[in-house]
Short mmCIF file of C-alpha atoms in Angstrom, two decimals:
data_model
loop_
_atom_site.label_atom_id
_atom_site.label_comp_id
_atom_site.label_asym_id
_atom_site.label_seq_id
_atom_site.Cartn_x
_atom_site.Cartn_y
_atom_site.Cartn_z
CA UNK A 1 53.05 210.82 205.17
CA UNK A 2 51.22 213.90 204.93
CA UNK A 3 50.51 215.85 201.68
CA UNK A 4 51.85 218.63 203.18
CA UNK A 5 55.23 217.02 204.34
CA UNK A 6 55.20 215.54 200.94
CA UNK A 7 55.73 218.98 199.50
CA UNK A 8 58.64 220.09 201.91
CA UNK A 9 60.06 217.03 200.80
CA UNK A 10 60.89 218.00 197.40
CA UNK A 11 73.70 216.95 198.16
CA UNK A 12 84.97 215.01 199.25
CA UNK A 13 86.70 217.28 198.14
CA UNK A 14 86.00 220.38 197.05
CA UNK A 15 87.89 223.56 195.79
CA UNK A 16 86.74 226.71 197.01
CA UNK A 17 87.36 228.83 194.03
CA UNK A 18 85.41 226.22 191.95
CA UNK A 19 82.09 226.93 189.65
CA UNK A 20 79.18 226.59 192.27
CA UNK A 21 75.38 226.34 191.48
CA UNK A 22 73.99 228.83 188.90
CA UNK A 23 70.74 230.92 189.62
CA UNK A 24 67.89 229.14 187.91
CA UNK A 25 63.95 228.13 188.09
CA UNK A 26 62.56 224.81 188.58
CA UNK A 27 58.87 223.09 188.88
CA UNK A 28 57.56 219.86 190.26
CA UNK A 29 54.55 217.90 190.14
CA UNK A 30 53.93 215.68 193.39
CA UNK A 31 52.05 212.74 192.72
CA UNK A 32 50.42 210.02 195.66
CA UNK A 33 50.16 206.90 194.05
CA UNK A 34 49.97 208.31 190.59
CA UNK A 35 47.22 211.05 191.61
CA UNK A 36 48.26 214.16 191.12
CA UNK A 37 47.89 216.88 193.82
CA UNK A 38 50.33 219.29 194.36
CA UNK A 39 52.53 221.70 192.56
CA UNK A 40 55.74 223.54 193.48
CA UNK A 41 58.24 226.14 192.00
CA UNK A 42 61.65 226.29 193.37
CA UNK A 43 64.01 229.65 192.45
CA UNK A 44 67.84 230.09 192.86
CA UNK A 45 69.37 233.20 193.16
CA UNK A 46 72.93 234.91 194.44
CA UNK A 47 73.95 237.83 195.37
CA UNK A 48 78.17 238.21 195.36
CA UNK A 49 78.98 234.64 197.65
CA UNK A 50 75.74 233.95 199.35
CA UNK A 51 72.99 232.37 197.75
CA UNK A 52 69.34 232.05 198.14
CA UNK A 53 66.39 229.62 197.29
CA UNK A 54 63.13 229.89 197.51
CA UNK A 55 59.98 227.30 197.27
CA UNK A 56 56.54 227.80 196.60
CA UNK A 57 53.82 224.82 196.76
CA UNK A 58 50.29 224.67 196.98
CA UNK A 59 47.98 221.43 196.18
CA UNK A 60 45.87 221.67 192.92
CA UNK A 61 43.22 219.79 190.74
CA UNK A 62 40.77 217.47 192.63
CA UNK A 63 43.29 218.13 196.10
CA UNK A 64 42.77 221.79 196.12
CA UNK A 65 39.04 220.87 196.47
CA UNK A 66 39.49 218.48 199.69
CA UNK A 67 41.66 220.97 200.97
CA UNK A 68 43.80 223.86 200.19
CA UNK A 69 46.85 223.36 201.35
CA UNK A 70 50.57 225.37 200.61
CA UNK A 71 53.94 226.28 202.14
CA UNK A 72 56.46 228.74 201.42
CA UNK A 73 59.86 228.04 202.60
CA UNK A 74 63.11 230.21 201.84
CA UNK A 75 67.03 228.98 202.63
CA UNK A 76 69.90 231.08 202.44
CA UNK A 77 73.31 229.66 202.53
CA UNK A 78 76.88 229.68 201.09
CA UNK A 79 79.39 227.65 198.91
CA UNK A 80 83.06 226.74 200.70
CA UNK A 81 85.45 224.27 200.69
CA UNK A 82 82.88 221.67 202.62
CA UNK A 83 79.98 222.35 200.19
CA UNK A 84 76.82 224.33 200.94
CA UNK A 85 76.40 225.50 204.50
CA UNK A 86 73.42 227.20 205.85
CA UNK A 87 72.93 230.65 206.98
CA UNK A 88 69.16 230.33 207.80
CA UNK A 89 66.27 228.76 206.92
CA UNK A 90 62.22 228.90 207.23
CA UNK A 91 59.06 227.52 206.39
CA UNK A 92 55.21 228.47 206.65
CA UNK A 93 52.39 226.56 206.15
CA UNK A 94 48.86 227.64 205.57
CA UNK A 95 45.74 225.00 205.63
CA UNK A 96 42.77 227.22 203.92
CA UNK A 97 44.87 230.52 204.88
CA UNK A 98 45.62 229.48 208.51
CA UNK A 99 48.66 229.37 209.68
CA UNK A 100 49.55 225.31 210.79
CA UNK A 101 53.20 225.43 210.86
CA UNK A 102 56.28 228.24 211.04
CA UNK A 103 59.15 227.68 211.40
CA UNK A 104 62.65 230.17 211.41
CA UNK A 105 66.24 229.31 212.57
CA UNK A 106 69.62 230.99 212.27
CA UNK A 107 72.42 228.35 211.51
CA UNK A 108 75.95 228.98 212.29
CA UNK A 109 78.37 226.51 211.67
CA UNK A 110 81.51 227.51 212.49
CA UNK A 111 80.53 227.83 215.90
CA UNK A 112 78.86 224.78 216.19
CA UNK A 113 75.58 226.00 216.58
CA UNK A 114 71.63 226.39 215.32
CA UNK A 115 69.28 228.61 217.27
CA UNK A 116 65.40 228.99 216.53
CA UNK A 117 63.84 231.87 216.13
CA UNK A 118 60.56 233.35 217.60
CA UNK A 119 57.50 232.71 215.12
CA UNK A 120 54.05 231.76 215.63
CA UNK A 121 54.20 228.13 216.37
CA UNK A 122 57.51 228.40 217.98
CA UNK A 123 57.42 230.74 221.34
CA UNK A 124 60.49 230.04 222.64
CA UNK A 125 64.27 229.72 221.22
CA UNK A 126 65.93 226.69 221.05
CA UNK A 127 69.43 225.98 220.01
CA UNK A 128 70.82 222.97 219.26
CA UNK A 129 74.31 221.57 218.83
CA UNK A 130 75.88 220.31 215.50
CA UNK A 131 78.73 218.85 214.86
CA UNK A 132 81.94 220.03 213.14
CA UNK A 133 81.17 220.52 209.47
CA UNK A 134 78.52 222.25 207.25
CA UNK A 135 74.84 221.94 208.19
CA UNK A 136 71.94 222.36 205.70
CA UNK A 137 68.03 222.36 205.65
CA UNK A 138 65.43 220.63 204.22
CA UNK A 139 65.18 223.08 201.20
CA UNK A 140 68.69 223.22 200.34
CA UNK A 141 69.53 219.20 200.63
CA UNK A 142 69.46 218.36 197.70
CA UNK A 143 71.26 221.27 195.94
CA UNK A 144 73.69 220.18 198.66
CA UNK A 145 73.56 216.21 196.96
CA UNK A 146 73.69 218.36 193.35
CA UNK A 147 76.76 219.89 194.31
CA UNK A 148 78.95 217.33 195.56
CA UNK A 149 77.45 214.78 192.92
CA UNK A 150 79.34 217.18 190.25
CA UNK A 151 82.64 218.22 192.28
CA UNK A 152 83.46 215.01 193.56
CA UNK A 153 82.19 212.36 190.73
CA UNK A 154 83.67 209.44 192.70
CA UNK A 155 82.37 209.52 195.63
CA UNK A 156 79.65 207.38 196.75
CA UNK A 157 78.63 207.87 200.43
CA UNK A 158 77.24 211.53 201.38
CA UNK A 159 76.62 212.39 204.82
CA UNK A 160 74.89 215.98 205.83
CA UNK A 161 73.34 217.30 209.35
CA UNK A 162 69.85 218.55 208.59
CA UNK A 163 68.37 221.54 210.25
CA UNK A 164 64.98 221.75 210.19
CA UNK A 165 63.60 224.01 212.90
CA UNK A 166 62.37 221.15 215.00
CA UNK A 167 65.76 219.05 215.46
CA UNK A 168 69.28 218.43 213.53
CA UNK A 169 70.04 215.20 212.58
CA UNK A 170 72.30 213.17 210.40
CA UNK A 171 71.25 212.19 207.21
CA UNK A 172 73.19 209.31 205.02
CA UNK A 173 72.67 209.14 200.99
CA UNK A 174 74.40 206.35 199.15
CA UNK A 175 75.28 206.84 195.00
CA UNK A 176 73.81 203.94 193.99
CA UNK A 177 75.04 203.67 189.98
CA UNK A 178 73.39 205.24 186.88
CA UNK A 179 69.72 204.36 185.21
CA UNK A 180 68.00 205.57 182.55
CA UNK A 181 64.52 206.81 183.28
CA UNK A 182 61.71 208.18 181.24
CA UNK A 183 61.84 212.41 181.00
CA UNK A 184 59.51 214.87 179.04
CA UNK A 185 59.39 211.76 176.61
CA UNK A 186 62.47 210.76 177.09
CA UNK A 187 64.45 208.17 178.27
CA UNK A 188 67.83 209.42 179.65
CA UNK A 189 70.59 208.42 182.01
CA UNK A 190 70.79 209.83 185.48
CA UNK A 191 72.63 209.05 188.95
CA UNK A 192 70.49 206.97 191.60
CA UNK A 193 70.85 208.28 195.12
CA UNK A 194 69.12 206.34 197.94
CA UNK A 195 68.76 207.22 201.27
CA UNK A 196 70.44 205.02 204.10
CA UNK A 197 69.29 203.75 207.29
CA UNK A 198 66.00 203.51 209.25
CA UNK A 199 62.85 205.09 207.84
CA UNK A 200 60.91 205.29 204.95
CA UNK A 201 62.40 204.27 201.46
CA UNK A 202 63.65 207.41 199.23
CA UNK A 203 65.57 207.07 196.00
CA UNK A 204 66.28 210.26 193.65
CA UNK A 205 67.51 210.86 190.58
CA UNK A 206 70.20 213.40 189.79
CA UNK A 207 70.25 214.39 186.27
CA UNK A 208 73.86 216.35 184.84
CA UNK A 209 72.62 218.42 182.19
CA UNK A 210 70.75 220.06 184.84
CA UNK A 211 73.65 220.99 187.03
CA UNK A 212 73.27 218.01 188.68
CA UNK A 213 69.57 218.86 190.41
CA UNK A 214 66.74 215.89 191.24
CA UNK A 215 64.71 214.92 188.18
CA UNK A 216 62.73 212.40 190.06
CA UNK A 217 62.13 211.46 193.82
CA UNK A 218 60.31 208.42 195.09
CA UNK A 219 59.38 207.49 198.45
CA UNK A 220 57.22 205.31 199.67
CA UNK A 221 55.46 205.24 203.19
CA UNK A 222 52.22 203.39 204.77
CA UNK A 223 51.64 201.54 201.66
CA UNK A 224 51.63 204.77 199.99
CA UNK A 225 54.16 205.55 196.66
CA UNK A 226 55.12 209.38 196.81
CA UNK A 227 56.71 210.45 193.13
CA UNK A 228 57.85 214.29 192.77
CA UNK A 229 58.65 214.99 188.88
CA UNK A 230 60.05 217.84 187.50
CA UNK A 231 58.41 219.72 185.09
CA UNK A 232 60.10 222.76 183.91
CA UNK A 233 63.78 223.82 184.26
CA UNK A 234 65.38 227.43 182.88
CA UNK A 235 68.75 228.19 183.91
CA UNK A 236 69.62 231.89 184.49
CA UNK A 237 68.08 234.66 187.29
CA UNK A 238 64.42 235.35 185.92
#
């Protein structure tokens, strides 16, 4: 895995009229097998029933040296009865200010559909086809995970379609029990999710007291181990 796809990387029953995410402001630090080399800030905000997140990532220390390397990526999306469904997504990344990747799509699920739009490395429109249910993106998987981890504590088996510009497909995440893990310090208890089915090995760690968002994700790939760590956390619109 790339450092830059290493960065991107970084979920029942519901009740519609129930307490969804809160606006708040979150950092990571992105380690490759314990070397750190990458940064990223991730921002929720909302504005009456839609909602918005942002994320900001560039490589740093002896990486920013090799290469300077970051990505800005933005989701927008609501809250229903199904959980967090995409309105749109996108993604640019810049390799010492050129542009490598961009990416934009429009996602409506209610009519089955995700169409592409026109950027820089993507000349022509695609759509694809989803299936019934909500659809969400890379950025906003995991506040997808967060969000059903709180409303519907018992369930154990997650299943989203993931957008990402490129393709949709189906992602499975399995709640694997609780662990305690070291944090700023400390050791406390949060919820193991794992990832299910072919690929590379990804396990994260959900912790409540921060409405439920990732703490910790590990994946490991070519020999490689992959660990993003949160940093900071404020809850409330900066």
């Amino acid at each position: 895995m790339s450092i830059k796809t290493s960065i991107i990387v970084i979920v029942g029953l519901f009740c519609a009229s129930a307490q969804a995410l809160e606006p708040h402001f979150a950092k990571y630090q992105l380690s490759i097998n314990g070397l750190k080399i990458a940064e990223e800030t991730r921002t929720l905000h909302k504005l009456e029933d839609n909602f918005f997140y942002t994320a900001n990532a560039k490589t740093t220390g002896i990486a920013a040296l090799v290469k300077k390397y970051s990505a800005a990526a933005s989701s927008s999306f609501t809250i229903d009865e199904l959980g967090v469904d995409d309105i749109s997504y996108q993604i640019m990344e810049l390799e010492d200010t050129q542009v490598k990747e961009n990416y934009s799509i429009d996602v409506n699920s209610k009519h089955f559909k995700v169409i592409s739009n026109l950027t820089k490395t993507q000349p022509t429109i695609l759509t694809w086809d989803t299936k019934p249910g909500s659809v969400v993106d890379p950025l906003s998987l995991f506040l997808a995970l967060a969000h059903d981890l709180e409303k519907a504590p018992d369930k154990t088996e997650f299943f989203y379609q993931v957008a990402n510009g490129q393709s949709v497909k189906q992602h499975h995440y399995k709640k694997t029990g609780n662990q305690l893990i070291s944090l700023n310090q400390k050791t406390i208890k949060a919820i193991k999710i794992e990832k299910i089915g072919d690929g590379d090995k990804l396990e994260a760690y959900f912790f409540p007291e921060y409405q439920y968002l990732p703490i910790s994700i590990k994946q490991v790939k070519n020999g490689r181990d992959y660990h993003y760590q949160i940093t900071n956390y404020q809850l409330g619109a900066l």
